[in-house]
Coordinates of C-alpha atoms and ligand atoms in Angstrom, one line a residue:
M462 CA -20.9 -85.4 -144.5
S463 CA -23.6 -87.3 -146.4
P464 CA -27.1 -86.1 -145.7
S465 CA -29.3 -88.6 -143.8
P466 CA -33.0 -88.1 -144.4
P467 CA -35.4 -87.8 -141.5
S468 CA -36.5 -91.4 -142.0
A469 CA -33.1 -92.4 -140.9
A470 CA -34.0 -91.2 -137.4
G471 CA -34.8 -94.7 -136.1
P472 CA -31.6 -95.3 -134.2
L473 CA -31.5 -91.7 -133.0
V474 CA -34.6 -92.0 -130.9
D475 CA -32.8 -92.1 -127.5
G476 CA -30.3 -89.4 -127.9
P477 CA -30.5 -86.0 -126.2
V478 CA -31.7 -82.7 -127.7
L479 CA -28.5 -80.8 -128.0
V480 CA -28.5 -77.1 -127.1
V481 CA -25.6 -75.3 -128.7
D482 CA -24.0 -72.7 -126.5
F483 CA -22.8 -69.4 -128.1
G484 CA -21.8 -67.8 -124.9
A485 CA -23.5 -66.1 -121.9
Q486 CA -26.2 -68.0 -120.0
Y487 CA -28.8 -68.5 -122.7
A488 CA -28.1 -72.2 -123.4
Q489 CA -28.7 -73.2 -119.8
L490 CA -32.1 -71.8 -119.6
I491 CA -33.1 -73.4 -122.9
A492 CA -31.7 -76.7 -121.7
R493 CA -33.8 -76.5 -118.6
R494 CA -36.9 -75.6 -120.5
V495 CA -36.5 -78.6 -122.7
R496 CA -36.1 -80.8 -119.7
E497 CA -39.2 -79.3 -118.1
A498 CA -41.0 -80.6 -121.2
H499 CA -39.7 -84.0 -120.1
V500 CA -37.1 -84.3 -122.9
Y501 CA -33.5 -84.9 -122.1
S502 CA -31.2 -82.1 -123.2
E503 CA -27.5 -81.5 -123.1
I504 CA -25.5 -78.4 -123.7
V505 CA -22.6 -78.5 -126.2
S506 CA -20.1 -75.9 -127.3
H507 CA -20.5 -74.3 -130.7
T508 CA -17.0 -75.6 -131.5
I509 CA -18.2 -79.2 -131.7
S510 CA -18.1 -80.6 -135.2
A511 CA -21.3 -81.9 -137.0
A512 CA -19.8 -85.4 -136.9
E513 CA -19.3 -85.2 -133.2
M514 CA -22.9 -84.0 -132.8
V515 CA -24.3 -86.9 -135.0
A516 CA -22.3 -89.3 -132.9
R517 CA -24.4 -88.3 -129.9
R518 CA -27.5 -89.3 -131.8
P519 CA -29.4 -86.1 -131.1
Q520 CA -33.1 -86.0 -131.6
G521 CA -33.0 -82.3 -132.3
I522 CA -30.5 -79.4 -132.2
I523 CA -31.3 -76.0 -130.7
L524 CA -29.0 -73.1 -131.6
S525 CA -29.1 -70.8 -128.6
G526 CA -28.9 -67.0 -128.3
G527 CA -25.6 -65.4 -127.8
P528 CA -24.1 -62.0 -126.8
K529 CA -22.4 -61.3 -130.2
S530 CA -23.5 -60.1 -133.6
V531 CA -23.3 -62.7 -136.3
N532 CA -21.5 -60.1 -138.5
E533 CA -18.8 -59.5 -136.0
T534 CA -15.4 -61.0 -136.6
P535 CA -14.8 -63.3 -135.0
A536 CA -18.4 -64.4 -134.2
P537 CA -19.0 -67.9 -132.9
Q538 CA -20.0 -70.2 -135.8
I539 CA -21.3 -73.7 -136.0
D540 CA -20.1 -76.4 -138.4
P541 CA -22.5 -75.8 -141.4
A542 CA -22.5 -79.6 -142.1
I543 CA -25.2 -79.9 -139.4
Y544 CA -27.7 -78.4 -141.8
D545 CA -27.3 -81.5 -144.0
T546 CA -27.7 -84.1 -141.3
G547 CA -31.5 -84.2 -141.5
I548 CA -31.6 -83.6 -137.7
P549 CA -34.3 -81.0 -136.9
I550 CA -32.9 -77.7 -136.0
L551 CA -34.3 -74.7 -134.1
G552 CA -32.4 -71.5 -134.0
I553 CA -33.2 -68.9 -131.3
C554 CA -32.2 -65.2 -131.7
Y555 CA -28.5 -65.4 -132.5
G556 CA -29.0 -69.0 -133.5
A557 CA -31.7 -68.0 -136.0
Q558 CA -29.6 -65.3 -137.4
L559 CA -26.6 -67.6 -137.7
L560 CA -28.5 -70.3 -139.6
A561 CA -30.0 -67.7 -141.9
L562 CA -26.6 -66.3 -142.7
Q563 CA -24.9 -69.7 -143.0
L564 CA -27.6 -71.0 -145.4
G565 CA -27.3 -68.0 -147.7
G566 CA -29.6 -65.3 -146.2
E567 CA -28.7 -61.9 -144.9
V568 CA -28.5 -60.3 -141.5
A569 CA -28.0 -56.6 -141.0
R570 CA -27.9 -54.0 -138.4
T571 CA -31.0 -52.2 -139.3
G572 CA -30.8 -49.6 -136.6
R573 CA -34.2 -50.7 -135.3
G574 CA -33.4 -53.3 -132.6
E575 CA -36.1 -54.6 -130.3
Y576 CA -35.7 -55.1 -126.6
G577 CA -38.3 -56.5 -124.2
R578 CA -42.0 -57.3 -124.7
T579 CA -42.9 -57.0 -128.4
P580 CA -46.1 -57.9 -130.3
L581 CA -45.7 -60.7 -132.8
T582 CA -48.0 -61.6 -135.7
I583 CA -48.0 -65.0 -137.2
T584 CA -47.8 -64.8 -141.0
D585 CA -47.5 -68.5 -141.9
R586 CA -48.9 -71.4 -139.8
S587 CA -45.5 -73.1 -139.1
P588 CA -45.6 -76.5 -137.3
I589 CA -44.0 -74.7 -134.3
F590 CA -46.9 -72.2 -134.2
V591 CA -49.7 -74.7 -134.1
D592 CA -52.4 -73.3 -131.7
W593 CA -50.7 -69.9 -131.4
P594 CA -53.1 -66.9 -131.7
G595 CA -52.5 -64.7 -134.7
D596 CA -51.2 -62.0 -132.4
S597 CA -49.3 -62.5 -129.2
E598 CA -46.5 -61.0 -127.1
V599 CA -42.9 -62.2 -127.2
W600 CA -39.6 -61.3 -125.6
M601 CA -37.1 -59.8 -128.0
S602 CA -33.5 -58.8 -127.5
H603 CA -31.8 -58.1 -130.8
G604 CA -29.9 -55.3 -132.6
D605 CA -29.4 -57.2 -135.9
A606 CA -32.2 -58.5 -138.0
I607 CA -32.6 -61.1 -140.7
T608 CA -33.2 -59.1 -143.8
V609 CA -33.2 -61.8 -146.5
V610 CA -34.3 -65.4 -145.9
P611 CA -32.2 -68.2 -147.4
E612 CA -33.4 -70.2 -150.4
G613 CA -36.0 -72.7 -149.4
F614 CA -37.1 -70.7 -146.4
V615 CA -40.2 -68.6 -145.8
P616 CA -40.8 -65.9 -143.1
T617 CA -43.4 -67.2 -140.7
A618 CA -43.9 -64.3 -138.3
Q619 CA -43.2 -60.6 -138.0
S620 CA -42.9 -57.9 -135.4
P621 CA -43.0 -54.1 -135.7
D622 CA -39.3 -53.9 -136.3
A623 CA -38.4 -57.3 -137.6
K624 CA -39.9 -58.4 -141.0
V625 CA -38.5 -61.8 -140.3
A626 CA -39.3 -62.5 -136.7
A627 CA -39.5 -66.3 -137.5
L628 CA -38.6 -68.4 -140.5
H629 CA -38.6 -72.0 -141.6
D630 CA -37.8 -74.6 -144.2
A631 CA -40.3 -77.2 -143.2
N632 CA -39.0 -79.7 -145.7
R633 CA -35.6 -79.7 -144.1
R634 CA -37.1 -79.3 -140.6
I635 CA -35.0 -76.1 -139.9
Y636 CA -36.7 -73.4 -137.9
G637 CA -35.6 -70.0 -136.6
V638 CA -37.2 -67.5 -134.2
Q639 CA -35.9 -64.0 -133.5
F640 CA -37.6 -63.9 -130.1
H641 CA -36.8 -65.9 -126.9
P642 CA -39.4 -68.8 -126.3
E643 CA -37.4 -69.8 -123.2
V644 CA -38.3 -66.7 -121.2
V645 CA -41.6 -66.5 -119.4
H646 CA -42.4 -63.2 -121.0
T647 CA -43.0 -64.9 -124.3
E648 CA -46.6 -65.9 -123.7
R649 CA -46.6 -69.1 -125.8
G650 CA -42.9 -69.9 -125.5
R651 CA -43.5 -73.2 -123.8
D652 CA -45.9 -74.3 -126.5
L653 CA -43.4 -73.5 -129.2
L654 CA -40.7 -75.5 -127.6
E655 CA -43.1 -78.4 -127.1
R656 CA -44.3 -78.4 -130.7
F657 CA -40.7 -78.4 -131.8
L658 CA -39.7 -81.2 -129.5
Y659 CA -42.8 -83.4 -129.7
D660 CA -44.1 -82.8 -133.2
V661 CA -41.0 -81.8 -135.2
C662 CA -38.4 -83.9 -133.5
G663 CA -40.8 -86.7 -132.4
C664 CA -39.4 -86.8 -128.9
P665 CA -41.6 -88.6 -126.4
P666 CA -42.0 -86.7 -123.1
S667 CA -40.4 -89.5 -121.2
W668 CA -37.6 -87.7 -119.2
T669 CA -39.2 -87.8 -115.7
H670 CA -37.8 -87.9 -112.2
T671 CA -38.7 -91.5 -112.0
S672 CA -36.8 -92.2 -115.3
I673 CA -33.8 -90.3 -114.1
I674 CA -33.7 -92.4 -110.9
E675 CA -34.1 -95.6 -112.9
S676 CA -31.3 -94.8 -115.4
Q677 CA -28.9 -93.6 -112.7
V678 CA -29.5 -96.7 -110.6
E679 CA -28.6 -98.8 -113.6
K680 CA -25.5 -96.7 -114.4
I681 CA -24.2 -96.8 -110.9
R682 CA -24.6 -100.6 -110.7
A683 CA -22.8 -100.9 -114.0
Q684 CA -20.0 -98.6 -112.9
V685 CA -19.2 -100.0 -109.5
G686 CA -20.1 -103.7 -109.8
S687 CA -19.6 -105.3 -106.4
S688 CA -17.0 -102.7 -105.1
R689 CA -17.5 -100.8 -102.0
V690 CA -18.3 -97.1 -102.2
L691 CA -17.8 -94.2 -99.8
C692 CA -19.9 -91.0 -99.7
A693 CA -19.1 -88.0 -97.6
L694 CA -22.4 -86.6 -96.3
S695 CA -22.3 -82.9 -95.5
G696 CA -25.9 -82.3 -94.5
G697 CA -26.5 -80.4 -97.8
V698 CA -28.9 -81.4 -100.6
D699 CA -26.4 -82.5 -103.2
S700 CA -24.5 -85.1 -101.1
A701 CA -27.8 -86.3 -99.6
V702 CA -29.5 -86.9 -102.9
A703 CA -26.3 -88.5 -104.4
A704 CA -26.1 -90.8 -101.3
A705 CA -29.8 -91.7 -101.5
L706 CA -29.5 -92.6 -105.2
V707 CA -26.3 -94.6 -104.8
H708 CA -27.9 -96.4 -101.8
K709 CA -31.0 -97.3 -103.9
A710 CA -28.6 -98.7 -106.5
I711 CA -26.2 -100.7 -104.4
G712 CA -27.6 -100.8 -100.8
D713 CA -25.0 -102.1 -98.3
Q714 CA -22.0 -101.7 -100.6
L715 CA -22.3 -98.0 -99.8
T716 CA -21.0 -96.5 -96.6
C717 CA -21.7 -92.8 -95.8
V718 CA -19.3 -90.8 -93.7
F719 CA -20.5 -87.7 -91.8
V720 CA -17.5 -85.9 -90.5
D721 CA -18.6 -83.8 -87.6
T722 CA -16.2 -80.9 -87.7
G723 CA -17.9 -79.0 -84.9
L724 CA -18.6 -76.4 -87.5
M725 CA -22.0 -77.6 -88.7
R726 CA -25.4 -75.9 -88.4
S727 CA -27.6 -76.7 -85.4
G728 CA -29.2 -80.2 -85.6
E729 CA -27.3 -81.2 -88.8
G730 CA -25.6 -84.3 -87.4
E731 CA -28.8 -85.5 -85.8
Q732 CA -30.7 -85.0 -89.0
V733 CA -28.2 -86.9 -91.0
E734 CA -28.3 -89.8 -88.5
E735 CA -32.1 -89.8 -88.4
T736 CA -32.5 -89.7 -92.1
F737 CA -29.8 -92.0 -93.3
R738 CA -29.3 -94.4 -90.5
R739 CA -32.8 -94.8 -89.1
Q740 CA -35.0 -94.0 -92.1
F741 CA -32.9 -95.3 -95.0
H742 CA -30.9 -97.9 -93.1
V743 CA -27.7 -96.7 -94.7
N744 CA -24.3 -97.8 -93.2
L745 CA -23.3 -94.5 -91.6
V746 CA -20.0 -93.6 -89.9
H747 CA -20.4 -90.6 -87.8
A748 CA -16.8 -89.4 -87.3
K749 CA -16.9 -87.1 -84.3
A750 CA -13.8 -85.0 -84.9
S751 CA -14.7 -81.6 -83.5
D752 CA -11.9 -81.6 -81.0
R753 CA -9.3 -82.2 -83.7
F754 CA -10.8 -79.4 -85.8
F755 CA -10.9 -76.8 -83.0
G756 CA -7.4 -77.9 -82.0
A757 CA -6.0 -77.3 -85.5
L758 CA -7.8 -74.0 -85.7
A759 CA -6.6 -72.6 -82.4
G760 CA -5.0 -69.2 -82.8
V761 CA -5.6 -69.1 -86.6
T762 CA -7.4 -66.0 -87.9
D763 CA -6.5 -65.8 -91.6
P764 CA -9.5 -66.9 -93.7
E765 CA -7.5 -68.8 -96.3
A766 CA -5.4 -70.6 -93.6
K767 CA -8.7 -71.7 -91.9
R768 CA -10.0 -73.1 -95.1
K769 CA -6.8 -75.0 -95.8
I770 CA -6.6 -76.4 -92.3
I771 CA -10.2 -77.6 -92.4
G772 CA -9.9 -79.0 -95.9
E773 CA -6.8 -81.0 -95.1
L774 CA -8.1 -82.3 -91.8
F775 CA -11.3 -83.3 -93.4
I776 CA -9.4 -85.4 -95.9
R777 CA -7.3 -87.0 -93.2
V778 CA -10.4 -87.9 -91.1
F779 CA -12.1 -89.3 -94.2
E780 CA -9.1 -91.4 -95.2
E781 CA -8.8 -92.8 -91.7
V782 CA -12.4 -93.9 -91.9
A783 CA -11.8 -95.5 -95.3
R784 CA -8.7 -97.3 -93.9
D785 CA -10.7 -98.5 -90.9
L786 CA -13.4 -99.8 -93.1
E787 CA -10.9 -101.7 -95.2
A788 CA -9.2 -103.1 -92.2
T789 CA -12.5 -104.4 -90.7
S790 CA -13.3 -106.1 -93.9
G791 CA -9.9 -107.8 -94.0
V792 CA -8.6 -105.8 -96.9
T793 CA -4.9 -105.5 -97.4
G794 CA -4.8 -102.3 -99.5
D795 CA -5.0 -104.2 -102.8
T796 CA -7.6 -102.2 -104.7
T797 CA -8.6 -105.2 -106.8
D798 CA -9.8 -106.9 -103.6
P799 CA -13.6 -107.0 -103.5
G800 CA -13.7 -105.5 -100.0
A801 CA -11.6 -102.5 -101.0
V802 CA -13.2 -99.1 -101.1
D803 CA -12.6 -98.0 -104.7
Y804 CA -15.2 -95.4 -105.3
L805 CA -16.2 -92.1 -103.9
V806 CA -19.6 -90.5 -104.4
Q807 CA -19.5 -86.8 -105.4
G808 CA -22.5 -84.5 -105.7
T809 CA -21.2 -82.7 -108.8
L810 CA -24.0 -80.9 -110.7
Y811 CA -24.4 -80.2 -114.4
P812 CA -23.6 -76.4 -114.2
D813 CA -20.2 -77.3 -112.8
V814 CA -19.6 -79.7 -115.7
I815 CA -20.7 -77.2 -118.3
E816 CA -18.8 -74.3 -116.9
S817 CA -15.5 -75.9 -117.3
G818 CA -16.5 -77.3 -120.7
S819 CA -14.6 -80.5 -120.0
D820 CA -14.6 -83.7 -117.9
S821 CA -12.0 -82.2 -115.6
A822 CA -14.9 -80.2 -114.1
A823 CA -15.7 -83.2 -111.8
K824 CA -12.2 -82.9 -110.2
I825 CA -12.4 -79.2 -109.7
K826 CA -15.8 -79.4 -108.0
S827 CA -14.8 -82.3 -105.9
H828 CA -12.0 -80.2 -104.5
H829 CA -14.4 -77.4 -103.8
N830 CA -17.0 -79.7 -102.2
V831 CA -15.0 -81.2 -99.4
G832 CA -12.4 -78.5 -99.2
G833 CA -9.6 -79.8 -101.3
L834 CA -9.2 -83.5 -102.2
P835 CA -5.6 -84.3 -102.8
D836 CA -4.6 -85.2 -106.4
D837 CA -3.2 -88.6 -105.4
L838 CA -6.6 -89.8 -104.2
T839 CA -7.0 -93.4 -105.2
F840 CA -10.8 -93.4 -105.4
E841 CA -12.7 -93.3 -108.7
L842 CA -15.6 -90.9 -108.6
V843 CA -19.2 -91.8 -108.8
E844 CA -21.2 -88.7 -109.8
P845 CA -24.9 -89.6 -110.1
L846 CA -26.0 -85.9 -110.3
R847 CA -23.5 -85.0 -113.0
L848 CA -26.2 -84.4 -115.6
L849 CA -28.7 -82.6 -113.4
F850 CA -29.6 -79.0 -112.6
K851 CA -30.2 -78.1 -109.0
D852 CA -34.0 -78.0 -109.3
E853 CA -33.9 -81.5 -110.8
V854 CA -31.7 -82.7 -107.9
R855 CA -34.3 -81.4 -105.5
A856 CA -37.1 -83.1 -107.4
V857 CA -35.2 -86.4 -107.4
G858 CA -34.5 -86.0 -103.7
E859 CA -38.3 -85.6 -103.1
E860 CA -39.0 -88.6 -105.3
L861 CA -36.5 -90.7 -103.2
G862 CA -38.3 -89.7 -100.1
L863 CA -35.7 -87.4 -98.5
P864 CA -37.2 -85.0 -95.9
H865 CA -38.1 -81.5 -97.2
D866 CA -35.8 -80.0 -94.7
I867 CA -32.8 -81.6 -96.5
V868 CA -34.1 -81.2 -100.0
W869 CA -34.8 -77.5 -99.7
R870 CA -31.9 -76.6 -97.5
Q871 CA -30.0 -73.4 -98.3
P872 CA -26.4 -73.8 -99.5
F873 CA -23.8 -74.1 -96.8
P874 CA -20.0 -73.7 -97.4
G875 CA -17.7 -76.6 -97.0
P876 CA -15.6 -75.0 -94.2
G877 CA -18.9 -74.5 -92.3
L878 CA -19.3 -71.9 -89.6
A879 CA -15.6 -71.3 -89.6
V880 CA -16.0 -68.8 -92.5
R881 CA -18.8 -67.0 -90.6
I882 CA -16.7 -66.6 -87.4
V883 CA -14.3 -63.8 -88.1
G884 CA -11.1 -64.2 -86.2
E885 CA -10.3 -67.2 -84.1
V886 CA -12.6 -70.2 -84.2
T887 CA -13.2 -71.6 -80.7
P888 CA -15.8 -74.1 -79.5
E889 CA -17.4 -71.3 -77.4
R890 CA -17.7 -68.9 -80.4
A891 CA -19.0 -71.7 -82.6
E892 CA -21.6 -72.6 -80.0
I893 CA -22.8 -68.9 -79.8
L894 CA -23.0 -68.6 -83.6
R895 CA -24.8 -71.9 -84.0
A896 CA -27.4 -70.9 -81.5
A897 CA -27.9 -67.5 -83.2
D898 CA -28.0 -69.1 -86.7
A899 CA -30.7 -71.6 -85.6
I900 CA -32.9 -68.6 -84.6
V901 CA -32.3 -67.0 -87.9
V902 CA -33.3 -70.1 -89.8
E903 CA -36.3 -70.7 -87.5
E904 CA -37.7 -67.1 -87.9
I905 CA -37.0 -67.0 -91.6
R906 CA -38.9 -70.3 -92.1
R907 CA -41.7 -69.1 -89.9
A908 CA -42.0 -65.9 -92.0
G909 CA -42.3 -68.2 -95.1
L910 CA -39.1 -66.7 -96.6
Y911 CA -36.7 -69.6 -96.4
R912 CA -37.2 -70.9 -100.0
D913 CA -37.2 -67.4 -101.5
L914 CA -33.8 -66.5 -100.0
W915 CA -30.6 -68.0 -101.5
Q916 CA -29.1 -67.9 -98.0
S917 CA -30.0 -66.5 -94.6
F918 CA -27.6 -67.0 -91.7
A919 CA -25.8 -65.4 -88.8
V920 CA -22.2 -64.1 -88.8
M921 CA -20.0 -63.4 -85.8
P922 CA -17.5 -60.5 -86.2
A923 CA -14.2 -60.5 -84.3
V924 CA -15.2 -57.6 -82.0
R925 CA -17.1 -57.1 -78.8
T926 CA -19.2 -54.2 -78.0
V927 CA -20.6 -52.6 -74.9
G928 CA -24.2 -52.9 -74.0
V929 CA -26.5 -52.8 -71.0
M930 CA -28.8 -55.6 -69.9
G931 CA -30.9 -55.4 -66.8
D932 CA -28.8 -53.2 -64.5
G933 CA -25.4 -54.4 -65.7
R934 CA -22.9 -53.4 -68.4
T935 CA -22.2 -56.1 -70.9
Y936 CA -19.2 -56.6 -73.2
A937 CA -20.1 -59.2 -75.7
Y938 CA -20.2 -60.2 -79.4
P939 CA -22.6 -58.7 -81.9
I940 CA -24.3 -61.0 -84.4
V941 CA -24.7 -59.9 -88.0
I942 CA -27.7 -61.1 -90.0
R943 CA -26.8 -61.9 -93.6
A944 CA -29.7 -62.7 -95.9
V945 CA -29.4 -62.6 -99.7
T946 CA -31.3 -63.3 -102.8
S947 CA -29.5 -64.8 -105.8
D948 CA -29.9 -67.2 -108.8
D949 CA -26.5 -68.7 -108.8
A950 CA -24.3 -67.1 -106.0
M951 CA -22.2 -65.4 -108.7
T952 CA -24.1 -62.2 -107.9
A953 CA -26.4 -61.5 -105.0
D954 CA -28.6 -58.8 -103.5
W955 CA -29.2 -58.2 -99.8
A956 CA -32.7 -59.3 -98.9
R957 CA -35.2 -56.6 -97.8
L958 CA -36.4 -58.5 -94.7
P959 CA -39.6 -57.2 -93.2
Y960 CA -39.1 -55.1 -90.1
D961 CA -41.2 -57.4 -87.9
V962 CA -39.0 -60.3 -88.8
L963 CA -35.9 -58.3 -88.1
E964 CA -37.4 -57.2 -84.8
R965 CA -38.1 -60.8 -83.7
L966 CA -34.6 -61.8 -84.8
S967 CA -33.0 -59.1 -82.8
S968 CA -35.0 -59.6 -79.7
R969 CA -34.7 -63.4 -79.7
I970 CA -31.0 -63.6 -80.5
I971 CA -30.1 -61.2 -77.7
N972 CA -32.5 -62.7 -75.2
E973 CA -31.8 -66.4 -76.0
V974 CA -28.2 -66.5 -76.9
E975 CA -25.8 -65.9 -74.1
G976 CA -22.7 -64.0 -75.1
V977 CA -24.5 -61.7 -77.6
N978 CA -25.6 -58.2 -76.8
R979 CA -26.2 -56.6 -80.2
V980 CA -27.6 -57.5 -83.6
A981 CA -26.7 -55.8 -86.9
L982 CA -27.8 -56.3 -90.5
D983 CA -25.5 -56.7 -93.5
I984 CA -26.8 -54.6 -96.4
T985 CA -24.1 -55.4 -98.9
S986 CA -24.7 -56.8 -102.3
K987 CA -22.3 -59.1 -104.2
P988 CA -20.3 -57.6 -105.7
P989 CA -18.7 -55.8 -103.9
G990 CA -19.2 -58.0 -100.9
T991 CA -19.2 -61.8 -101.0
I992 CA -22.0 -63.8 -99.5
E993 CA -19.9 -65.4 -96.8
W994 CA -17.8 -63.1 -94.6
E995 CA -14.6 -65.0 -95.2
Ligands
LIG567 P1 -19.2 -66.2 -101.7 O1 -18.9 -66.1 -100.2 O2 -17.9 -66.4 -102.4 O3 -19.9 -67.6 -101.8 O4 -20.1 -65.2 -102.2 C1 -20.6 -68.0 -102.9 C2 -21.4 -69.3 -102.6 O5 -20.4 -70.4 -102.3 C3 -20.6 -70.8 -101.0 N1 -19.2 -71.0 -100.5 C4 -18.6 -72.2 -100.5 N2 -19.0 -73.5 -100.8 N3 -17.0 -74.4 -100.1 C5 -18.2 -74.5 -100.6 O6 -18.6 -75.7 -100.8 C6 -16.4 -73.2 -99.8 O7 -15.3 -73.1 -99.3 C7 -17.3 -72.1 -100.0 N4 -17.2 -70.7 -99.8 C8 -18.3 -70.1 -100.1 C9 -21.3 -69.7 -100.3 O8 -22.1 -70.2 -99.2 C10 -22.2 -69.2 -101.3 O9 -23.4 -69.9 -101.5

């Protein structure tokens, strides 16, 4: 590849900052920090070629940390041609060691690794250390160390056990830091990233929630033209924000469908109606299908069978609504007809896209979201949240004027209360659970804990137990309280709820919900438990 000097950066101005992933979760956090600095970033695999990177017109490249040692074989590499592109590069931890090694330096296992908070001394006022105090605290996590810097580079900082805690070749705009600026324990980490982004790369801090909305609105319009678009609203934050964005873009071309399965949380249907029909004036079809769902679930106790039944019925109801809509607009099924429904909105988020590492991620998630879309689906997907992290989706939701209650709602599984009712799902059991769940949500909110918990809800086991209320013996269902903290639902810990909150939950659920005579608490982490009971 022929080197292009920094002055050739003119046409590159709009591209993303690319964060190169070498494994584990490091890249995601860096990408989020870049975006918090209002610069658009995307994560790419380390297997991407330099030419492919250049084609994306990046304003800068950040090589992330990684779990391996650069001297292991095989250790993830990057196409060394990126060093000749003139694009500014920042290597972090593994990324710093890799660039040092690839450019002719040396990295060795010195036997003196550093883990955790570590003092750092600046030895050369690099452009990324502008305004840093001479001494500060950083977060380290390394076993190997850079022992020899490549030609053209100078060390710019040191720590007790790393002579080269940072290095640069300012002429080529290549920087490396052994520590992690993306973690909060690095006191001036945010400054460092901003200096790299704003001063070295010359990125304007222009990626804002308003700009996300504007660019998505344009994109949606360009994608769907004058076609009609359907969106399944679940009551959750992702589908709500996706719908609100698409509605802003194309107004009445959008129809939202809320399939009431009878398995939603308390007040969910009403809130969707209130928000979308009355507040946003969205075309909303409220498909009341709870009888059909309870009918299909009668006698079924196997968790996977329940999921399958709900997923398939959901699709059937959804397709019926789509067909009805086409029929009422005089459409014959010809998808080139302007009245045909050609597009389906999906609230796919960026982590789902990255995890699969390919565009097929959208499909996988869409299955998951609504419980199993069939492969022969004729809709094309509109995915306005495809590039966003969850916190960005929430911020966009706020900006679009969605109610806090929706924007900050805890996750809820596609099959709804059915996976929290162990054993047969009947309308009566769903009603009991819904009432108990509403009390859990209310008390958790009142205690100011709702946003700190990943999820907090009620579960109904398939047993009844004996109790005594007033003078009489009772034989009724217990309710189990499940409350967990988590970052991503992959792992979770049971929440240490305060005793007074537990006391109120117990007393209110038993007194207010007929059919419940006992309250228990689930104190299982994930693993070995899952968050949901089924
Ligand atoms: P588990 O129970 O596996 O759940 O620890 C992890 C997270 O995923 C949610 N969940 C689902 N979400 N469809 C969904 O859209 C589903 O079938 C489903 N099952 C579980 C769960 O609420 C938790 O946040």
